[in-house]
CSV table of N, CA, C and O in Angstrom, one decimal:
chain,number,residue,atom,x,y,z
B,17,UNK,N,138.7,-102.0,90.8
B,17,UNK,CA,137.5,-102.7,91.3
B,17,UNK,C,137.3,-102.5,92.8
B,17,UNK,O,138.3,-102.9,93.5
B,18,UNK,N,136.2,-102.1,93.2
B,18,UNK,CA,136.0,-101.8,94.6
B,18,UNK,C,135.3,-102.9,95.3
B,18,UNK,O,135.8,-103.6,96.2
B,19,UNK,N,134.0,-103.1,94.9
B,19,UNK,CA,133.2,-104.3,95.3
B,19,UNK,C,132.8,-104.3,96.8
B,19,UNK,O,132.0,-105.1,97.2
B,20,UNK,N,133.3,-103.3,97.6
B,20,UNK,CA,132.9,-103.3,99.0
B,20,UNK,C,133.2,-101.9,99.5
B,20,UNK,O,134.1,-101.3,99.1
B,21,UNK,N,132.3,-101.3,100.4
B,21,UNK,CA,132.5,-100.0,100.9
B,21,UNK,C,133.4,-99.9,102.1
B,21,UNK,O,133.7,-98.8,102.6
B,22,UNK,N,133.9,-101.0,102.6
B,22,UNK,CA,134.8,-101.0,103.8
B,22,UNK,C,135.8,-102.1,103.7
B,22,UNK,O,135.6,-103.1,102.9
B,23,UNK,N,136.9,-101.9,104.4
B,23,UNK,CA,138.0,-102.9,104.2
B,23,UNK,C,137.7,-104.3,104.7
B,23,UNK,O,138.1,-105.2,104.1
B,24,UNK,N,137.0,-104.4,105.8
B,24,UNK,CA,136.6,-105.8,106.3
B,24,UNK,C,135.9,-106.6,105.2
B,24,UNK,O,136.2,-107.7,105.0
B,25,UNK,N,134.8,-106.0,104.7
B,25,UNK,CA,134.0,-106.7,103.7
B,25,UNK,C,134.8,-106.9,102.4
B,25,UNK,O,134.8,-108.0,101.8
B,26,UNK,N,135.6,-105.9,102.0
B,26,UNK,CA,136.4,-106.1,100.8
B,26,UNK,C,137.4,-107.2,100.9
B,26,UNK,O,137.6,-108.0,100.0
B,27,UNK,N,138.0,-107.4,102.1
B,27,UNK,CA,139.0,-108.5,102.3
B,27,UNK,C,138.3,-109.8,102.2
B,27,UNK,O,138.8,-110.8,101.7
B,28,UNK,N,137.0,-109.9,102.6
B,28,UNK,CA,136.2,-111.1,102.5
B,28,UNK,C,135.9,-111.5,101.1
B,28,UNK,O,136.0,-112.7,100.7
B,29,UNK,N,135.6,-110.6,100.2
B,29,UNK,CA,135.0,-110.9,98.9
B,29,UNK,C,136.0,-110.6,97.8
B,29,UNK,O,135.7,-111.1,96.6
B,30,UNK,N,137.1,-109.9,98.0
B,30,UNK,CA,138.0,-109.6,96.9
B,30,UNK,C,139.3,-110.2,97.2
B,30,UNK,O,140.0,-109.9,98.2
B,31,UNK,N,139.8,-111.2,96.4
B,31,UNK,CA,141.0,-111.9,96.8
B,31,UNK,C,142.2,-110.9,96.9
B,31,UNK,O,143.1,-111.2,97.8
B,32,UNK,N,142.3,-109.9,96.2
B,32,UNK,CA,143.4,-108.9,96.3
B,32,UNK,C,143.2,-107.9,97.4
B,32,UNK,O,144.0,-107.0,97.6
B,33,UNK,N,142.1,-108.0,98.1
B,33,UNK,CA,141.7,-107.0,99.1
B,33,UNK,C,142.7,-106.8,100.2
B,33,UNK,O,142.8,-105.8,100.9
B,34,UNK,N,143.4,-107.9,100.5
B,34,UNK,CA,144.4,-107.9,101.6
B,34,UNK,C,145.7,-107.1,101.1
B,34,UNK,O,146.2,-106.3,101.9
B,35,UNK,N,146.1,-107.4,99.9
B,35,UNK,CA,147.3,-106.7,99.4
B,35,UNK,C,147.0,-105.3,99.0
B,35,UNK,O,147.9,-104.4,99.1
B,36,UNK,N,145.8,-105.0,98.5
B,36,UNK,CA,145.5,-103.6,98.0
B,36,UNK,C,144.4,-103.1,98.9
B,36,UNK,O,143.2,-103.2,98.6
B,37,UNK,N,144.8,-102.5,100.0
B,37,UNK,CA,143.8,-102.0,101.0
B,37,UNK,C,143.0,-100.8,100.5
B,37,UNK,O,143.5,-100.1,99.6
B,38,UNK,N,141.9,-100.6,101.1
B,38,UNK,CA,140.9,-99.5,100.7
B,38,UNK,C,141.5,-98.1,100.8
B,38,UNK,O,141.4,-97.3,99.8
B,39,UNK,N,142.1,-97.8,101.9
B,39,UNK,CA,142.6,-96.4,102.1
B,39,UNK,C,143.6,-96.0,101.0
B,39,UNK,O,143.5,-95.0,100.4
B,40,UNK,N,144.7,-96.8,100.8
B,40,UNK,CA,145.6,-96.5,99.8
B,40,UNK,C,145.0,-96.5,98.4
B,40,UNK,O,145.4,-95.7,97.5
B,41,UNK,N,144.0,-97.4,98.2
B,41,UNK,CA,143.4,-97.4,96.9
B,41,UNK,C,142.6,-96.1,96.6
B,41,UNK,O,142.7,-95.5,95.5
B,42,UNK,N,141.9,-95.6,97.6
B,42,UNK,CA,141.2,-94.3,97.5
B,42,UNK,C,142.2,-93.2,97.3
B,42,UNK,O,142.0,-92.3,96.5
B,43,UNK,N,143.3,-93.2,98.0
B,43,UNK,CA,144.4,-92.2,97.9
B,43,UNK,C,144.9,-92.2,96.5
B,43,UNK,O,145.2,-91.2,95.9
B,44,UNK,N,145.1,-93.4,95.9
B,44,UNK,CA,145.6,-93.5,94.5
B,44,UNK,C,144.6,-93.0,93.5
B,44,UNK,O,145.0,-92.3,92.6
B,45,UNK,N,143.3,-93.2,93.8
B,45,UNK,CA,142.3,-92.6,92.9
B,45,UNK,C,142.3,-91.1,92.9
B,45,UNK,O,142.3,-90.4,91.9
B,46,UNK,N,142.5,-90.6,94.2
B,46,UNK,CA,142.5,-89.1,94.3
B,46,UNK,C,143.8,-88.6,93.7
B,46,UNK,O,143.7,-87.5,93.0
B,47,UNK,N,144.9,-89.2,93.8
B,47,UNK,CA,146.1,-88.8,93.2
B,47,UNK,C,146.0,-88.8,91.6
B,47,UNK,O,146.4,-87.9,91.0
B,48,UNK,N,145.4,-89.9,91.1
B,48,UNK,CA,145.2,-90.0,89.7
B,48,UNK,C,144.4,-88.8,89.2
B,48,UNK,O,144.7,-88.1,88.2
B,49,UNK,N,143.3,-88.5,89.9
B,49,UNK,CA,142.5,-87.4,89.5
B,49,UNK,C,143.2,-86.0,89.6
B,49,UNK,O,143.2,-85.2,88.6
B,50,UNK,N,144.0,-85.8,90.7
B,50,UNK,CA,144.7,-84.6,90.8
B,50,UNK,C,145.7,-84.4,89.7
B,50,UNK,O,145.9,-83.3,89.2
B,51,UNK,N,146.4,-85.5,89.4
B,51,UNK,CA,147.5,-85.4,88.4
B,51,UNK,C,147.0,-85.3,86.9
B,51,UNK,O,147.6,-84.6,86.1
B,52,UNK,N,145.9,-86.0,86.7
B,52,UNK,CA,145.4,-86.1,85.3
B,52,UNK,C,144.2,-85.2,85.0
B,52,UNK,O,143.9,-84.9,83.8
B,53,UNK,N,143.4,-84.9,86.0
B,53,UNK,CA,142.2,-84.1,85.8
B,53,UNK,C,141.1,-85.0,85.3
B,53,UNK,O,140.0,-84.5,85.0
B,54,UNK,N,141.3,-86.3,85.2
B,54,UNK,CA,140.4,-87.2,84.6
B,54,UNK,C,139.5,-87.9,85.8
B,54,UNK,O,140.0,-88.0,86.9
B,55,UNK,N,138.3,-88.3,85.4
B,55,UNK,CA,137.5,-89.0,86.3
B,55,UNK,C,138.0,-90.4,86.6
B,55,UNK,O,138.8,-91.0,85.9
B,56,UNK,N,137.6,-91.0,87.7
B,56,UNK,CA,137.9,-92.3,88.1
B,56,UNK,C,136.7,-93.2,88.0
B,56,UNK,O,135.6,-92.8,88.4
B,57,UNK,N,136.9,-94.3,87.3
B,57,UNK,CA,135.8,-95.3,87.1
B,57,UNK,C,135.9,-96.4,88.1
B,57,UNK,O,136.9,-97.1,88.2
B,58,UNK,N,134.8,-96.6,88.9
B,58,UNK,CA,134.8,-97.6,89.9
B,58,UNK,C,133.8,-98.7,89.5
B,58,UNK,O,132.6,-98.4,89.2
B,59,UNK,N,134.3,-99.9,89.6
B,59,UNK,CA,133.4,-101.1,89.4
B,59,UNK,C,133.0,-101.7,90.7
B,59,UNK,O,133.8,-101.8,91.6
B,60,UNK,N,131.7,-102.0,90.8
B,60,UNK,CA,131.2,-102.6,92.1
B,60,UNK,C,130.2,-103.7,91.7
B,60,UNK,O,129.0,-103.4,91.3
B,61,UNK,N,130.6,-104.9,91.9
B,61,UNK,CA,129.6,-106.0,91.7
B,61,UNK,C,128.8,-106.2,92.9
B,61,UNK,O,129.3,-106.3,94.0
B,62,UNK,N,127.5,-106.2,92.7
B,62,UNK,CA,126.5,-106.3,93.8
B,62,UNK,C,126.1,-107.8,94.0
B,62,UNK,O,125.6,-108.5,93.2
B,63,UNK,N,126.5,-108.2,95.2
B,63,UNK,CA,126.2,-109.6,95.7
B,63,UNK,C,125.1,-109.6,96.7
B,63,UNK,O,125.1,-108.9,97.7
B,64,UNK,N,124.1,-110.4,96.4
B,64,UNK,CA,122.8,-110.4,97.2
B,64,UNK,C,123.2,-110.6,98.7
B,64,UNK,O,123.8,-111.6,99.1
B,65,UNK,N,122.7,-109.7,99.5
B,65,UNK,CA,122.8,-109.8,101.0
B,65,UNK,C,124.2,-109.8,101.5
B,65,UNK,O,124.5,-110.2,102.6
B,66,UNK,N,125.2,-109.4,100.6
B,66,UNK,CA,126.6,-109.4,101.0
B,66,UNK,C,127.0,-107.9,101.0
B,66,UNK,O,127.4,-107.3,102.0
B,67,UNK,N,126.9,-107.3,99.8
B,67,UNK,CA,127.4,-105.9,99.6
B,67,UNK,C,126.3,-105.0,99.0
B,67,UNK,O,126.6,-103.9,98.5
B,68,UNK,N,125.1,-105.5,99.0
B,68,UNK,CA,124.0,-104.7,98.4
B,68,UNK,C,123.0,-104.2,99.4
B,68,UNK,O,121.9,-103.8,99.1
B,69,UNK,N,123.3,-104.2,100.7
B,69,UNK,CA,122.4,-103.8,101.8
B,69,UNK,C,122.3,-102.3,101.8
B,69,UNK,O,123.2,-101.6,101.3
B,70,UNK,N,121.4,-101.8,102.6
B,70,UNK,CA,121.2,-100.4,102.8
B,70,UNK,C,122.4,-99.8,103.5
B,70,UNK,O,122.9,-98.8,103.2
B,71,UNK,N,122.9,-100.6,104.5
B,71,UNK,CA,124.1,-100.2,105.2
B,71,UNK,C,125.3,-100.0,104.3
B,71,UNK,O,126.1,-99.0,104.3
B,72,UNK,N,125.5,-101.0,103.4
B,72,UNK,CA,126.6,-100.9,102.4
B,72,UNK,C,126.4,-99.7,101.5
B,72,UNK,O,127.4,-99.0,101.1
B,73,UNK,N,125.2,-99.5,101.1
B,73,UNK,CA,124.9,-98.3,100.2
B,73,UNK,C,125.3,-97.0,100.9
B,73,UNK,O,125.9,-96.1,100.3
B,74,UNK,N,124.9,-96.9,102.1
B,74,UNK,CA,125.3,-95.7,102.9
B,74,UNK,C,126.8,-95.5,103.1
B,74,UNK,O,127.3,-94.4,102.9
B,75,UNK,N,127.4,-96.6,103.4
B,75,UNK,CA,128.9,-96.6,103.5
B,75,UNK,C,129.6,-96.2,102.2
B,75,UNK,O,130.5,-95.5,102.1
B,76,UNK,N,129.1,-96.8,101.1
B,76,UNK,CA,129.6,-96.5,99.8
B,76,UNK,C,129.4,-95.0,99.4
B,76,UNK,O,130.3,-94.4,98.9
B,77,UNK,N,128.3,-94.5,99.7
B,77,UNK,CA,128.0,-93.1,99.5
B,77,UNK,C,128.9,-92.2,100.3
B,77,UNK,O,129.5,-91.2,99.8
B,78,UNK,N,129.2,-92.6,101.6
B,78,UNK,CA,130.1,-91.8,102.4
B,78,UNK,C,131.5,-91.9,101.9
B,78,UNK,O,132.2,-90.9,101.9
B,79,UNK,N,131.9,-93.0,101.4
B,79,UNK,CA,133.3,-93.2,100.9
B,79,UNK,C,133.5,-92.4,99.6
B,79,UNK,O,134.5,-91.8,99.4
B,80,UNK,N,132.5,-92.3,98.8
B,80,UNK,CA,132.6,-91.7,97.5
B,80,UNK,C,132.2,-90.2,97.4
B,80,UNK,O,132.5,-89.5,96.5
B,81,UNK,N,131.5,-89.8,98.5
B,81,UNK,CA,130.9,-88.4,98.5
B,81,UNK,C,132.0,-87.4,98.3
B,81,UNK,O,131.9,-86.4,97.5
B,82,UNK,N,133.2,-87.5,98.9
B,82,UNK,CA,134.2,-86.5,98.7
B,82,UNK,C,134.8,-86.5,97.3
B,82,UNK,O,135.4,-85.6,96.8
B,83,UNK,N,134.5,-87.5,96.5
B,83,UNK,CA,135.0,-87.7,95.2
B,83,UNK,C,133.8,-87.6,94.2
B,83,UNK,O,134.0,-88.0,93.0
B,84,UNK,N,132.7,-87.1,94.6
B,84,UNK,CA,131.5,-87.2,93.7
B,84,UNK,C,131.6,-86.5,92.4
B,84,UNK,O,130.9,-86.8,91.4
B,85,UNK,N,132.5,-85.5,92.3
B,85,UNK,CA,132.6,-84.7,91.1
B,85,UNK,C,133.6,-85.3,90.1
B,85,UNK,O,133.7,-84.9,88.9
B,86,UNK,N,134.3,-86.4,90.5
B,86,UNK,CA,135.2,-87.0,89.6
B,86,UNK,C,135.2,-88.5,89.7
B,86,UNK,O,136.2,-89.1,89.3
B,87,UNK,N,134.1,-89.1,90.1
B,87,UNK,CA,134.0,-90.5,90.2
B,87,UNK,C,132.8,-91.0,89.5
B,87,UNK,O,131.7,-90.5,89.7
B,88,UNK,N,133.0,-92.0,88.7
B,88,UNK,CA,131.9,-92.7,88.0
B,88,UNK,C,131.8,-94.1,88.5
B,88,UNK,O,132.8,-94.8,88.6
B,89,UNK,N,130.6,-94.5,89.0
B,89,UNK,CA,130.5,-95.8,89.6
B,89,UNK,C,129.6,-96.7,88.7
B,89,UNK,O,128.6,-96.2,88.2
B,90,UNK,N,130.1,-97.9,88.4
B,90,UNK,CA,129.3,-98.9,87.6
B,90,UNK,C,128.8,-100.0,88.6
B,90,UNK,O,129.6,-100.8,89.0
B,91,UNK,N,127.5,-100.0,88.9
B,91,UNK,CA,127.0,-101.0,89.7
B,91,UNK,C,126.6,-102.2,88.9
B,91,UNK,O,125.7,-102.0,88.0
B,92,UNK,N,127.2,-103.3,89.1
B,92,UNK,CA,127.0,-104.5,88.3
B,92,UNK,C,126.3,-105.5,89.1
B,92,UNK,O,126.8,-106.0,90.1
B,93,UNK,N,125.0,-105.9,88.7
B,93,UNK,CA,124.4,-107.0,89.3
B,93,UNK,C,125.1,-108.3,89.1
B,93,UNK,O,125.5,-108.6,88.0
B,94,UNK,N,125.3,-109.1,90.1
B,94,UNK,CA,126.0,-110.4,90.0
B,94,UNK,C,125.2,-111.3,89.1
B,94,UNK,O,124.0,-111.4,89.2
B,95,UNK,N,125.9,-111.9,88.2
B,95,UNK,CA,125.3,-112.9,87.3
B,95,UNK,C,125.6,-114.3,87.9
B,95,UNK,O,126.8,-114.7,87.7
B,96,UNK,N,124.7,-114.9,88.6
B,96,UNK,CA,125.0,-116.2,89.2
B,96,UNK,C,125.4,-117.2,88.2
B,96,UNK,O,124.9,-117.4,87.1
B,97,UNK,N,126.4,-118.0,88.7
B,97,UNK,CA,126.9,-119.1,87.9
B,97,UNK,C,127.3,-120.2,88.9
B,97,UNK,O,127.6,-119.9,90.0
B,98,UNK,N,127.4,-121.4,88.4
B,98,UNK,CA,127.7,-122.5,89.3
B,98,UNK,C,129.1,-122.9,89.3
B,98,UNK,O,129.7,-122.9,88.2
B,99,UNK,N,129.7,-123.2,90.4
B,99,UNK,CA,131.0,-123.7,90.5
B,99,UNK,C,131.1,-125.2,90.0
B,99,UNK,O,130.0,-125.8,89.7
B,100,UNK,N,132.3,-125.7,89.8
B,100,UNK,CA,132.4,-127.1,89.3
B,100,UNK,C,131.7,-128.1,90.2
B,100,UNK,O,131.1,-129.1,89.7
B,101,UNK,N,131.6,-127.8,91.5
B,101,UNK,CA,130.9,-128.7,92.4
B,101,UNK,C,129.4,-128.5,92.4
B,101,UNK,O,128.7,-129.1,93.2
B,102,UNK,N,128.9,-127.6,91.6
B,102,UNK,CA,127.5,-127.3,91.6
B,102,UNK,C,127.0,-126.3,92.5
B,102,UNK,O,125.8,-125.9,92.5
B,103,UNK,N,127.9,-125.8,93.4
B,103,UNK,CA,127.5,-124.8,94.4
B,103,UNK,C,127.4,-123.4,93.7
B,103,UNK,O,128.2,-123.2,92.8
B,104,UNK,N,126.6,-122.6,94.2
B,104,UNK,CA,126.5,-121.2,93.8
B,104,UNK,C,126.9,-120.3,94.9
B,104,UNK,O,126.3,-120.2,96.0
B,105,UNK,N,128.1,-119.7,94.8
B,105,UNK,CA,128.7,-119.0,96.0
B,105,UNK,C,127.9,-117.7,96.4
B,105,UNK,O,127.8,-117.4,97.6
B,106,UNK,N,127.3,-117.1,95.4
B,106,UNK,CA,126.5,-115.8,95.7
B,106,UNK,C,125.2,-115.9,94.9
B,106,UNK,O,125.2,-116.4,93.8
B,107,UNK,N,124.2,-115.2,95.5
B,107,UNK,CA,122.9,-115.1,94.7
B,107,UNK,C,123.0,-113.7,94.0
B,107,UNK,O,123.7,-112.8,94.3
B,108,UNK,N,122.1,-113.6,93.0
B,108,UNK,CA,121.9,-112.3,92.3
B,108,UNK,C,121.2,-111.3,93.3
B,108,UNK,O,120.5,-111.7,94.2
B,109,UNK,N,121.5,-110.0,93.1
B,109,UNK,CA,120.8,-109.0,94.0
B,109,UNK,C,119.3,-109.1,93.9
B,109,UNK,O,118.8,-109.5,92.8
B,110,UNK,N,118.6,-108.8,95.0
B,110,UNK,CA,117.1,-108.8,94.9
B,110,UNK,C,116.6,-107.7,94.1
B,110,UNK,O,117.1,-106.6,94.0
């Protein structure tokens, strides 16, 4: 699961983003493809005004462009739900 096109944003929104940094993750995806010849499937949950901006789209495109022939990306619109305290941490994408 990627969920962000850069390490700073990924660290903010992905709890494991600190332990599993973006550069080694992309290197592991490249290694997997080189060894297996199989495509890599990337999950990306779109959070309104967090990681669904034009800037994020361009960054994501730049990150995945070198991998365009062996990467499948699944863009998932966030399905808002409420926390126990009634707060909604993220909105659905516009």
